[in-house]
XYZ file of C-alpha atoms in Angstrom:
787
model
C -60.230 -21.132 74.244
C -59.948 -17.434 73.262
C -57.050 -15.925 71.320
C -55.376 -14.564 74.441
C -55.488 -17.939 76.184
C -54.133 -19.694 73.102
C -51.285 -17.170 72.830
C -50.363 -17.702 76.475
C -50.517 -21.504 76.220
C -48.233 -21.531 73.184
C -45.819 -19.152 74.850
C -45.533 -21.285 77.950
C -44.893 -24.379 75.841
C -42.281 -22.815 73.564
C -40.802 -19.980 75.591
C -40.931 -20.942 79.264
C -38.105 -21.899 81.584
C -36.067 -24.777 80.182
C -36.802 -24.089 76.540
C -33.924 -23.554 74.013
C -35.156 -20.184 72.771
C -33.051 -18.296 70.257
C -31.919 -14.874 71.362
C -34.505 -12.243 70.591
C -31.667 -9.680 70.467
C -29.865 -11.264 67.555
C -31.909 -10.237 64.494
C -31.283 -6.559 65.214
C -27.605 -7.145 65.879
C -26.889 -9.233 62.790
C -28.619 -6.586 60.673
C -26.187 -4.027 62.059
C -28.927 -2.162 63.893
C -27.453 -2.422 67.342
C -26.346 0.734 69.114
C -22.925 0.455 70.702
C -21.334 3.482 72.332
C -19.241 4.413 69.297
C -22.443 4.325 67.170
C -23.755 7.242 69.223
C -23.247 10.835 68.154
C -24.501 13.732 70.265
C -25.238 17.130 68.714
C -22.174 19.319 68.558
C -19.847 16.735 70.018
C -16.073 17.219 70.134
C -13.501 14.414 70.246
C -10.924 13.438 72.852
C -7.596 11.640 72.481
C -5.457 10.593 75.441
C -1.748 11.293 75.829
C -0.135 8.310 77.519
C 3.242 7.736 79.025
C 5.739 5.918 76.853
C 7.900 5.211 79.902
C 7.099 2.571 82.487
C 8.365 4.567 85.466
C 9.529 8.094 85.989
C 9.005 11.476 87.601
C 7.087 13.999 85.515
C 9.276 17.118 85.332
C 7.040 19.102 82.974
C 4.279 18.879 80.388
C 4.374 21.362 77.518
C 1.045 21.633 75.700
C 1.550 25.092 74.140
C 2.123 23.801 70.643
C -0.817 21.459 70.878
C -3.197 24.170 72.039
C -2.262 26.338 69.045
C -3.012 23.638 66.478
C -6.120 23.806 64.236
C -9.370 22.634 65.791
C -7.982 22.140 69.291
C -10.458 23.115 71.978
C -8.487 22.197 75.075
C -5.590 20.251 76.563
C -6.067 19.084 80.124
C -3.547 17.759 82.639
C -3.673 16.626 86.267
C -3.848 20.167 87.691
C -6.959 20.890 85.613
C -8.746 17.909 87.178
C -7.706 18.595 90.753
C -11.273 19.318 91.851
C -12.375 15.773 91.112
C -11.999 12.795 93.413
C -9.753 9.837 92.566
C -10.610 6.398 91.234
C -10.719 4.107 94.208
C -10.412 0.530 95.335
C -12.806 0.218 98.292
C -12.365 -3.445 99.183
C -12.410 -3.762 102.995
C -9.433 -6.115 103.085
C -6.832 -6.296 105.828
C -3.284 -7.587 106.045
C -2.373 -10.417 108.381
C -1.296 -7.916 111.038
C -4.740 -6.301 111.020
C -3.684 -3.163 109.140
C -5.919 -2.071 106.249
C -4.941 -2.475 102.628
C -2.599 0.273 101.434
C -5.059 2.299 99.433
C -3.488 4.305 96.620
C -6.263 6.384 95.075
C -5.658 7.053 91.392
C -6.190 10.440 89.806
C -7.739 10.478 86.346
C -4.483 12.018 85.015
C -1.204 11.442 86.786
C 0.801 14.532 87.661
C 3.636 13.371 89.868
C 5.035 10.284 88.210
C 4.150 7.654 85.659
C 3.853 4.046 86.809
C 3.355 1.998 83.643
C 3.456 2.368 79.896
C 0.031 3.739 78.996
C -0.481 5.778 82.194
C -2.575 8.780 80.996
C -0.967 12.175 81.550
C -3.065 14.492 79.345
C -6.316 14.675 77.405
C -6.625 16.596 74.118
C -10.018 17.692 72.816
C -10.578 18.925 69.278
C -13.246 19.352 66.637
C -12.224 16.087 64.912
C -10.484 12.894 65.907
C -7.682 13.587 63.418
C -7.028 17.020 64.854
C -7.014 15.617 68.399
C -4.530 12.907 67.369
C -2.207 15.422 65.749
C -2.302 17.658 68.793
C -1.697 14.742 71.155
C 1.497 14.004 69.280
C 2.575 17.607 69.867
C 2.283 17.400 73.662
C 5.818 17.169 75.092
C 6.375 15.364 78.371
C 9.663 15.606 80.206
C 10.030 12.487 82.338
C 13.025 11.673 84.527
C 13.034 7.897 84.078
C 13.387 5.612 87.072
C 14.327 1.934 87.328
C 11.419 -0.416 86.789
C 10.207 -3.468 88.649
C 8.158 -5.957 86.680
C 7.798 -9.089 88.771
C 6.141 -9.200 92.212
C 8.878 -11.432 93.638
C 11.425 -8.774 92.649
C 9.242 -5.901 93.840
C 9.358 -7.056 97.480
C 13.160 -7.386 97.590
C 15.153 -4.823 99.605
C 16.166 -1.892 97.469
C 13.579 -2.576 94.749
C 12.228 0.517 92.938
C 9.143 1.861 94.677
C 6.015 2.287 92.579
C 4.541 4.436 95.367
C 6.945 6.213 97.701
C 4.542 5.719 100.600
C 4.445 1.941 100.123
C 7.889 0.976 101.368
C 7.980 -2.612 100.127
C 5.520 -2.352 97.208
C 3.129 -4.592 99.148
C -0.403 -3.176 99.092
C -1.797 -6.120 101.029
C -0.217 -8.999 102.949
C -3.267 -11.245 103.020
C -3.704 -14.318 105.158
C -6.561 -16.769 105.681
C -6.583 -19.867 107.794
C -5.037 -21.319 110.927
C -1.334 -21.436 110.091
C -0.464 -23.580 113.124
C -3.085 -26.242 112.366
C -2.084 -26.305 108.708
C 1.588 -26.626 109.581
C 0.752 -29.493 111.928
C -1.242 -31.259 109.190
C 1.731 -30.944 106.813
C 4.089 -32.227 109.457
C 1.931 -35.334 109.961
C 1.354 -35.897 106.249
C 2.360 -39.139 104.590
C 2.975 -37.263 101.353
C 3.168 -33.586 100.318
C 2.803 -32.388 96.739
C 4.275 -28.989 95.930
C 3.524 -27.180 92.693
C 5.083 -23.825 91.859
C 3.086 -22.285 89.053
C 1.628 -19.140 87.560
C -1.570 -17.817 86.047
C 0.037 -15.573 83.447
C -0.985 -11.990 82.774
C -3.809 -11.796 80.206
C -5.071 -9.018 77.955
C -8.893 -9.004 78.102
C -9.478 -8.083 74.432
C -13.238 -7.617 74.351
C -14.612 -7.449 70.801
C -15.708 -3.834 71.308
C -13.051 -1.412 72.583
C -14.122 0.976 75.327
C -15.831 4.196 74.294
C -17.712 6.980 76.030
C -19.428 10.311 75.544
C -19.530 12.884 78.331
C -22.219 15.572 78.603
C -22.904 18.324 81.107
C -26.122 20.260 81.354
C -25.126 23.586 82.841
C -28.700 24.709 83.514
C -29.459 21.658 85.645
C -25.829 20.956 86.597
C -26.386 17.368 85.520
C -23.726 15.007 84.239
C -24.453 12.261 81.692
C -22.025 9.551 80.652
C -22.804 7.295 77.709
C -20.439 4.394 78.094
C -20.017 0.653 77.836
C -20.338 -0.883 81.294
C -21.366 -3.937 83.281
C -24.008 -2.045 85.191
C -25.002 1.609 85.036
C -25.934 1.941 88.680
C -22.533 0.879 89.977
C -20.763 3.191 87.582
C -23.108 6.019 88.526
C -22.314 5.500 92.228
C -18.580 5.738 91.528
C -19.050 8.880 89.445
C -21.135 10.526 92.161
C -18.150 10.137 94.454
C -15.593 11.358 91.882
C -17.729 14.307 90.772
C -19.053 15.120 94.273
C -22.522 15.108 92.780
C -25.834 13.901 94.218
C -27.694 10.977 92.702
C -30.171 13.103 90.739
C -27.327 14.944 89.021
C -25.559 11.922 87.498
C -26.867 9.685 84.740
C -25.142 6.733 83.072
C -26.454 5.204 79.883
C -25.246 1.986 78.261
C -26.519 0.515 75.002
C -25.248 -2.678 73.443
C -21.901 -3.884 74.777
C -19.560 -6.000 72.707
C -18.103 -8.134 75.491
C -16.512 -7.168 78.756
C -15.397 -10.200 80.844
C -15.019 -7.948 83.913
C -12.989 -5.261 82.162
C -15.753 -2.636 81.621
C -17.177 -2.740 85.128
C -15.358 0.242 86.621
C -14.895 3.945 85.900
C -11.729 4.628 83.863
C -9.666 7.855 83.718
C -10.939 8.728 80.237
C -14.504 9.107 81.495
C -13.530 11.740 84.070
C -11.540 13.616 81.439
C -14.367 13.865 78.930
C -16.911 14.840 81.544
C -14.617 17.617 82.682
C -14.093 18.780 79.110
C -17.840 18.655 78.419
C -18.482 20.939 81.400
C -15.802 23.462 80.375
C -16.672 23.470 76.651
C -20.432 23.343 77.040
C -20.745 20.554 74.479
C -20.572 16.719 74.434
C -17.125 15.148 74.186
C -16.590 11.696 72.732
C -13.691 9.296 73.215
C -13.230 5.951 71.492
C -10.272 3.724 72.163
C -8.347 1.986 69.424
C -7.063 -1.569 69.772
C -3.454 -0.466 70.366
C -4.725 1.795 73.143
C -6.837 -0.990 74.621
C -3.752 -3.155 75.168
C -2.227 -0.532 77.483
C -5.320 1.181 78.953
C -7.785 -1.644 79.686
C -6.954 -3.481 82.863
C -5.246 -6.869 82.478
C -6.293 -10.164 84.081
C -4.904 -13.105 86.103
C -1.192 -12.263 86.880
C -0.638 -14.574 89.853
C 2.499 -16.464 90.904
C 1.647 -19.157 93.417
C 2.955 -22.187 95.267
C 0.258 -24.829 95.738
C 0.839 -27.479 98.386
C -1.388 -30.430 99.325
C -0.853 -32.664 102.335
C -2.131 -36.261 102.109
C -2.554 -38.993 104.707
C -1.625 -42.664 104.240
C -4.863 -43.261 102.305
C -4.243 -40.328 99.924
C -6.954 -38.284 101.579
C -6.350 -34.534 101.656
C -5.352 -33.218 105.070
C -4.736 -29.597 104.133
C -4.129 -27.189 101.294
C -1.681 -24.311 101.451
C -1.564 -21.634 98.728
C 1.018 -18.879 98.936
C 2.489 -16.368 96.567
C 1.873 -13.084 94.801
C -0.904 -11.214 93.103
C 0.432 -8.641 90.645
C -1.580 -5.435 91.033
C 0.322 -3.503 88.359
C 0.754 0.255 88.739
C -2.451 0.976 90.654
C -5.052 -0.798 92.749
C -8.003 -1.534 90.490
C -11.529 -1.600 91.866
C -11.556 -5.359 92.387
C -7.898 -6.252 91.809
C -6.856 -7.318 95.331
C -9.888 -9.613 95.743
C -8.875 -12.038 93.004
C -5.695 -13.631 94.491
C -7.025 -13.413 98.040
C -10.664 -13.930 99.051
C -11.685 -15.497 95.769
C -8.864 -18.039 96.080
C -10.065 -18.952 99.540
C -13.555 -19.578 98.227
C -12.578 -21.609 95.167
C -9.323 -23.422 95.941
C -10.870 -26.540 97.545
C -13.337 -27.094 94.690
C -15.372 -30.324 95.048
C -12.972 -31.991 97.476
C -13.198 -32.672 101.208
C -10.485 -30.413 102.578
C -10.330 -30.008 106.347
C -7.885 -27.096 106.367
C -7.043 -24.251 104.001
C -4.383 -21.609 104.280
C -4.033 -18.817 101.709
C -1.222 -16.311 102.031
C -0.933 -13.766 99.236
C 1.036 -10.583 98.833
C -0.688 -8.112 96.534
C 2.230 -6.219 95.013
C 2.693 -3.085 92.891
C 4.777 -3.344 89.715
C 5.458 -1.054 86.750
C 2.894 -2.773 84.578
C -0.711 -2.209 83.627
C -3.167 -2.509 86.553
C -4.938 -5.870 87.048
C -8.550 -6.662 87.841
C -11.340 -9.098 87.066
C -11.111 -11.248 83.959
C -13.727 -13.929 83.247
C -13.966 -15.874 86.471
C -12.046 -13.365 88.587
C -10.085 -15.855 90.687
C -12.361 -18.847 90.125
C -10.520 -20.365 87.127
C -7.226 -19.703 88.856
C -8.246 -21.559 91.991
C -9.602 -24.517 90.089
C -6.451 -24.593 87.943
C -4.212 -24.797 91.021
C -6.078 -27.710 92.643
C -6.581 -29.705 89.431
C -2.974 -29.388 88.291
C -1.729 -30.267 91.767
C -3.969 -33.359 91.928
C -2.603 -34.669 88.637
C 0.919 -34.084 89.883
C 0.101 -35.784 93.194
C -1.379 -38.800 91.439
C 1.858 -39.314 89.494
C 3.966 -38.910 92.654
C 1.777 -41.298 94.663
C 1.433 -43.836 91.876
C -2.363 -43.581 92.112
C -4.756 -43.271 89.189
C -5.727 -39.626 88.830
C -9.459 -40.438 88.708
C -9.214 -42.620 91.778
C -7.412 -39.831 93.652
C -10.222 -37.436 92.835
C -12.915 -39.933 93.805
C -11.260 -40.615 97.149
C -11.439 -36.949 98.058
C -14.731 -35.846 96.489
C -17.561 -34.609 98.691
C -20.366 -37.204 98.730
C -24.095 -36.535 98.549
C -24.353 -37.656 102.157
C -21.913 -34.940 103.188
C -24.244 -32.181 101.986
C -24.818 -29.545 103.140
C -21.028 -29.383 103.492
C -19.256 -26.701 105.526
C -16.033 -26.133 103.647
C -12.804 -24.888 105.233
C -13.365 -21.683 103.248
C -16.322 -20.960 105.586
C -18.684 -21.493 102.616
C -21.485 -24.058 102.945
C -22.197 -26.065 99.794
C -25.932 -26.709 99.811
C -26.259 -29.293 97.069
C -24.491 -31.172 94.290
C -23.649 -34.565 92.862
C -19.946 -34.306 92.239
C -19.263 -38.020 91.838
C -22.252 -38.337 89.554
C -20.971 -35.495 87.377
C -17.554 -37.136 87.148
C -19.076 -40.515 86.255
C -21.263 -38.989 83.544
C -18.308 -37.114 82.084
C -16.103 -40.203 81.940
C -18.835 -42.201 80.206
C -19.820 -39.457 77.744
C -16.154 -38.781 76.865
C -15.574 -42.491 76.233
C -12.749 -42.528 78.711
C -12.497 -46.297 78.283
C -11.677 -45.841 74.577
C -8.896 -43.298 75.142
C -6.061 -45.847 74.965
C -7.210 -46.871 71.513
C -7.341 -43.247 70.378
C -3.876 -42.712 71.837
C -2.508 -45.626 69.772
C -4.153 -44.246 66.631
C -2.563 -40.862 67.238
C 0.839 -42.502 67.786
C 0.565 -44.187 64.346
C 0.293 -40.675 62.910
C 3.358 -39.569 64.812
C 1.423 -37.603 67.434
C 1.287 -37.679 71.199
C -2.185 -37.800 72.683
C -3.208 -36.736 76.163
C -6.427 -36.592 78.153
C -7.028 -33.965 80.809
C -9.674 -33.828 83.527
C -10.810 -30.540 84.979
C -13.283 -30.848 87.826
C -14.394 -27.468 89.117
C -16.604 -25.740 91.634
C -17.182 -22.003 91.701
C -18.535 -19.732 94.356
C -20.593 -17.095 92.534
C -20.896 -13.395 93.416
C -21.255 -12.421 97.057
C -24.820 -12.277 98.476
C -26.691 -9.189 97.328
C -29.930 -7.677 96.116
C -31.238 -6.740 92.697
C -34.013 -4.838 90.924
C -36.709 -6.668 88.995
C -39.321 -4.125 87.954
C -42.353 -5.044 85.843
C -44.202 -2.316 83.902
C -47.339 -2.768 81.803
C -47.098 -0.409 78.817
C -49.758 1.466 76.876
C -49.096 -0.569 73.691
C -49.856 -3.856 75.403
C -46.250 -4.870 75.961
C -44.598 -5.521 79.295
C -41.226 -4.075 80.265
C -38.736 -5.688 82.605
C -36.365 -3.216 84.244
C -33.322 -4.898 85.759
C -30.221 -3.568 87.458
C -27.937 -6.029 85.679
C -26.469 -5.411 82.235
C -26.141 -7.604 79.167
C -22.792 -7.679 77.425
C -23.416 -10.777 75.361
C -25.339 -13.108 77.676
C -28.847 -12.815 76.232
C -30.670 -11.229 79.170
C -33.646 -10.001 77.127
C -34.437 -13.579 76.108
C -33.694 -15.215 79.451
C -35.598 -12.737 81.597
C -38.557 -12.876 79.189
C -38.659 -16.655 79.569
C -38.693 -16.286 83.340
C -41.542 -13.776 83.228
C -43.474 -15.917 80.774
C -43.199 -18.793 83.219
C -44.199 -16.682 86.203
C -47.052 -14.633 84.755
C -48.028 -16.348 81.497
C -47.227 -13.214 79.512
C -46.568 -14.059 75.852
C -42.837 -14.017 75.180
C -43.137 -11.667 72.165
C -44.790 -9.000 74.287
C -41.946 -8.690 76.785
C -39.261 -5.976 76.476
C -36.253 -5.243 78.664
C -34.564 -2.092 79.987
C -31.192 -2.353 81.698
C -28.844 0.389 80.647
C -30.241 3.692 81.956
C -29.598 4.723 85.534
C -32.439 7.275 85.428
C -34.867 4.386 85.066
C -33.742 2.433 88.090
C -33.339 3.183 91.747
C -30.955 0.273 92.306
C -28.786 -2.133 90.373
C -25.985 -4.528 91.192
C -24.746 -4.958 87.634
C -23.554 -8.176 86.004
C -20.552 -10.109 87.235
C -19.729 -13.200 89.188
C -22.387 -15.250 87.356
C -25.086 -13.497 89.375
C -27.602 -12.189 86.852
C -30.151 -14.997 86.467
C -30.077 -15.886 90.164
C -30.530 -12.307 91.319
C -32.929 -11.018 88.693
C -34.800 -14.333 88.729
C -35.375 -13.867 92.459
C -36.414 -10.235 91.982
C -38.844 -11.144 89.189
C -40.316 -13.955 91.241
C -41.016 -11.589 94.109
C -42.275 -8.890 91.743
C -44.568 -11.365 89.978
C -46.069 -12.335 93.342
C -46.858 -8.677 93.969
C -48.422 -8.376 90.481
C -50.595 -11.444 91.142
C -51.712 -10.209 94.549
C -52.633 -6.794 93.146
C -54.260 -8.416 90.151
C -56.475 -10.584 92.336
C -57.786 -7.537 94.143
C -58.504 -5.719 90.891
C -59.920 -8.831 89.172
C -62.283 -9.447 92.091
C -63.913 -6.106 91.290
C -64.019 -6.734 87.528
C -65.346 -10.272 87.912
C -67.588 -9.383 90.820
C -66.270 -12.038 93.139
C -64.516 -12.246 96.482
C -60.717 -11.897 96.410
C -60.479 -15.252 98.165
C -62.271 -16.876 95.232
C -59.851 -15.535 92.603
C -57.150 -17.864 91.330
C -54.299 -17.087 88.981
C -53.172 -19.644 86.438
C -51.332 -19.420 83.107
C -51.796 -15.688 82.767
C -55.468 -15.556 83.794
C -57.409 -14.568 86.885
C -60.214 -17.095 87.323
C -63.155 -17.388 89.683
C -62.529 -20.758 91.280
C -64.768 -23.510 89.987
C -66.078 -21.433 87.053
C -65.022 -20.494 83.551
C -65.277 -16.778 84.267
C -61.877 -15.205 83.891
C -59.871 -12.256 82.672
C -56.276 -12.365 81.425
C -53.525 -10.357 83.079
C -52.914 -8.322 79.957
C -56.639 -7.570 79.511
C -56.797 -6.474 83.125
C -53.865 -4.139 82.505
C -55.675 -2.765 79.460
C -58.839 -2.159 81.517
C -56.776 -0.175 84.039
C -55.321 1.984 81.271
C -58.870 2.586 80.021
C -59.842 4.284 83.251
C -61.340 1.397 85.206
C -62.962 2.772 88.349
C -62.041 0.888 91.484
C -63.161 1.013 95.100
C -61.019 2.908 97.576
C -58.081 0.850 98.805
C -57.845 -1.224 95.615
C -54.539 -1.016 93.754
C -54.864 1.107 90.622
C -51.773 -0.200 88.842
C -50.062 -3.516 88.187
C -46.664 -1.887 87.777
C -44.066 -3.014 90.294
C -40.685 -1.456 91.069
C -39.203 -3.990 93.435
C -35.795 -4.839 94.855
C -35.391 -8.276 96.401
C -36.231 -8.336 100.076
C -33.344 -10.434 101.339
C -29.839 -10.835 99.866
C -29.643 -13.672 97.332
C -26.982 -16.151 98.540
C -24.006 -17.334 96.543
C -24.429 -20.562 94.623
C -22.009 -23.314 93.635
C -21.989 -24.213 89.948
C -19.738 -27.170 89.333
C -18.830 -29.731 86.719
C -16.250 -31.913 85.045
C -14.611 -31.116 81.745
C -12.545 -33.595 79.778
C -10.197 -32.465 77.009
C -8.073 -34.474 74.611
C -5.105 -32.975 72.785
C -2.703 -34.098 70.153
C 0.897 -32.839 70.318
C 3.384 -32.911 67.466
C 6.675 -33.731 69.156
C 8.667 -32.430 66.158
C 7.149 -28.930 66.314
C 5.606 -28.740 69.801
C 2.247 -27.749 68.364
C -0.722 -28.812 70.522
C -4.308 -28.997 69.309
C -7.436 -29.774 71.302
C -9.199 -32.517 69.310
C -12.029 -33.598 71.645
C -13.862 -31.720 74.391
C -16.685 -32.624 76.716
C -18.217 -30.434 79.406
C -20.670 -31.804 81.972
C -22.026 -29.064 84.219
C -24.312 -28.782 87.209
C -25.682 -25.266 86.842
C -28.901 -25.948 88.691
C -32.032 -25.034 86.817
C -31.153 -24.054 83.268
C -33.507 -21.364 81.951
C -32.316 -21.566 78.350
C -30.085 -24.518 77.446
C -29.195 -22.992 74.064
C -27.761 -19.845 75.602
C -26.070 -21.750 78.419
C -24.337 -23.967 75.867
C -23.019 -20.858 74.141
C -21.780 -19.426 77.450
C -19.958 -22.657 78.290
C -18.389 -22.881 74.828
C -17.190 -19.289 74.975
C -15.691 -19.821 78.404
C -13.964 -22.993 77.303
C -12.304 -21.195 74.397
C -11.030 -18.489 76.740
C -9.592 -21.205 78.998
C -8.051 -22.874 76.002
C -6.556 -19.574 74.889
C -4.866 -19.092 78.235
C -3.629 -22.663 78.419
C -2.088 -22.735 74.939
C -1.709 -19.274 73.428
C -2.129 -16.028 75.332
C 0.288 -14.067 77.512
C 1.021 -10.401 78.043
C 4.781 -9.926 77.977
C 6.882 -6.919 79.041
C 10.533 -6.352 78.161
C 13.155 -5.308 80.708
C 12.223 -1.629 80.261
C 8.541 -2.214 80.979
C 7.449 -1.952 77.360
C 4.525 -4.203 76.400
C 5.986 -6.502 73.795
C 2.610 -8.149 73.051
C 0.831 -4.885 72.249
C -1.116 -5.941 69.172
C -2.753 -8.935 67.566
C 0.430 -9.426 65.566
C 2.132 -10.335 68.854
C -0.631 -11.498 71.175
C -1.998 -14.887 70.161
C -5.767 -14.911 70.465
C -7.538 -18.246 69.841
C -9.111 -18.533 66.387
C -11.891 -20.802 65.213
C -9.390 -23.460 64.064
C -7.972 -23.639 67.589
C -11.261 -24.780 69.073
C -12.722 -28.269 68.705
C -16.387 -29.149 68.696
C -17.409 -28.685 72.338
C -19.998 -31.133 73.608
C -21.986 -29.615 76.489
C -24.101 -31.792 78.769
C -26.142 -30.968 81.834
C -26.327 -32.692 85.187
C -28.610 -30.290 87.063
C -29.038 -30.359 90.828
C -31.225 -27.266 91.468
C -30.344 -25.194 94.483
C -32.934 -24.040 96.995
C -31.055 -20.798 97.671
C -33.097 -18.958 95.042
C -36.601 -19.615 93.700
C -35.435 -20.590 90.202
C -32.903 -23.136 91.505
C -30.283 -21.608 89.180
C -26.564 -21.623 90.031
C -25.054 -19.341 87.375
C -23.133 -20.225 84.227
C -21.198 -17.269 82.873
C -17.748 -18.254 84.101
C -18.030 -22.005 84.416
C -16.582 -22.752 80.984
C -13.302 -21.062 81.825
C -13.025 -22.737 85.244
C -13.358 -26.146 83.577
C -11.482 -25.315 80.391
C -8.290 -23.972 81.883
C -7.298 -27.033 83.954
C -8.626 -29.705 81.597
C -6.635 -28.428 78.575
C -3.473 -27.881 80.636
C -3.748 -31.360 82.171
C -4.312 -32.885 78.755
C -1.051 -31.406 77.426
C 0.927 -32.646 80.414
C -0.655 -36.073 80.018
C 0.445 -36.146 76.372
C 4.034 -35.255 77.446
C 4.118 -37.745 80.340
C 5.895 -40.315 78.137
C 8.934 -38.043 78.396
C 8.643 -37.807 82.175
C 7.346 -34.218 81.947
C 5.095 -33.503 84.925
C 4.494 -29.781 84.627
C 4.769 -26.979 82.106
C 3.877 -23.325 82.554
C 1.121 -21.688 80.563
C 0.818 -20.777 77.827
C 1.936 -24.140 76.531
C 3.120 -22.754 73.220
C 4.810 -24.842 70.516
C 8.174 -23.333 71.476
C 7.697 -24.124 75.157
C 6.503 -27.678 74.490
C 9.273 -28.341 71.967
C 11.935 -27.127 74.394
C 10.510 -29.256 77.196
C 10.686 -32.322 74.973
C 14.282 -31.545 73.967
C 15.261 -31.092 77.605
C 13.578 -34.369 78.527
C 15.345 -36.209 75.718
C 18.655 -34.799 76.921
C 17.965 -35.980 80.457
C 17.032 -39.431 79.229
C 20.159 -39.626 77.085
C 22.382 -38.725 79.997
């Protein structure tokens, strides 16, 4: 066995699909050698600072920037009129209201010039030689705003006489969404033996990625080309939006993204600041840099969740689900974000039924404008919300029906024999073992020993509860993706993908896939994702799509490489193409030991190998998947245990188990990390986090002094187990994992707290279940019992 063959064999054994490979990205990052957007400096760059509204609602009477423009180092102050040549930021979702009318689109200018609609709404951009000079000048900009009454809650916003966020939207309703057969659902409820009704919320969340947003804008006057260096979730999607805003063709817009310190949906879209700095760069003839600060992030990054819903379930005499009805509000904030209206509407339809046989679904949601920050995708983007509603409602139903909560779930779970299962959401679940997942979770969590643990907690003066969170997600909508493979002059191989890594470990995962497909040694594989000039297409990352989509693209690209390689190898090995086989990175003449490795063949091509006419002269492939990759259905069961101190109301998660069916797992080590991170975000929402506005529309929770992020001591050891049922909808059999932890974590932790409080007759509590809220619920329950 030669050195190349040995290298390939070892790589397949240690670095192929299914191996727990450590992230190849990490050594550079932990040494501080990563390049995030704020690490970049372009020659001659100036600095931008945004001027934001301090009022939640009001008409702009005037903006006086004279004093600011005269200050040292100031290069320009720009307002809405200066940016009038550019297009607006848009929501392009093709959604319709129940009456067939389209969503009330309200395109957003980069800088508002008529009125402000929330605290933080940008009204001006100051550019100076230094950040300090720009900050000083921003303070000198005077804005005369005639304040207007504010509306902060969707239910209030739709009332007659409520303040209008947009004058053209008479009732503040951007979309009156409806899905389902209302008559059939009403009939099912009328015939039901029992109906459970749960009025609840998914509170507004601040995304709080580790790295604040930052960007540098450049304009090449000679070539009239725009370049934006920015954090993102996919450079191609951001480029497409900028082409529309700038009215520029594809070859005149470039987006570059380096390392990204977290996003969770928040960095996917173009923001007003990016348009401002590109405009300034064009006028000034030099790069302009903008970096947000944490206080700015709280009011300029979009928020997440913000739904107020009523969840109803109709049961027959055997406690089988007849129908589900979800109705309520999705808070859009002051503007329609790129994906905002999708989350409380279509994504609820897809995810609300979870793993349960549900003949009928009705979802009726009003997407409403309020004088708060705009709302869009936050880890899961409607999936955790939907799973929370069904799991909380099932626990409540079990208590009302006097049925064990596990038995109620089992009665309604989709069986293996039901698959493929056409859900009432119009989605078809292709595979799964939902009962098997539940059984494994109960055994691994030692459900049978919970009563003993509860007694032990009671001896220490603590209440103990166990919560179950079964979940099923529908991943991103069907689509295509780029999976290019380039053989480089130095003997390495580059993967070019249209997704983008913001903490998931793509370089490692994709290299494992390519090692499996082509036998290329793991150490020789590199990845390019964040440069739109190097890709003709890219769908970006979001909706747990990356491994499924890029895995499919790489599988198809690898097949092209192998087919080309066989033709070239037949010439090198002097054999018929039909006699050439490919195995473990080598082209072999069948039945002989004569062979050449893929990498050696690539080297021969670079050396000027002469080939007959019609023979491919390169192994490089730039390929986009032929057919859209379908959605998949990751699912699982999470079981959390909490202890609650009844004297203080403090709740702590003390045990946690997550059993997940994510299909084929490429790298179990990275998947475990993704699940754990998602669980902590779910835990944070259940117990700690909430964006709060006062009656004037001021964000009360505008810093980490006021907004309670989960810390290490809030999280227990999280045991992650796998119960894989590979899907056939993509060649890897993968189902996606990026958001699963939150979808399981949110309901399991919430249910555990309610279970702990059930001794007091408490059946529901709104999130976040803070010590104050829990303590007050206990006091109220004691008062009821005493009376």
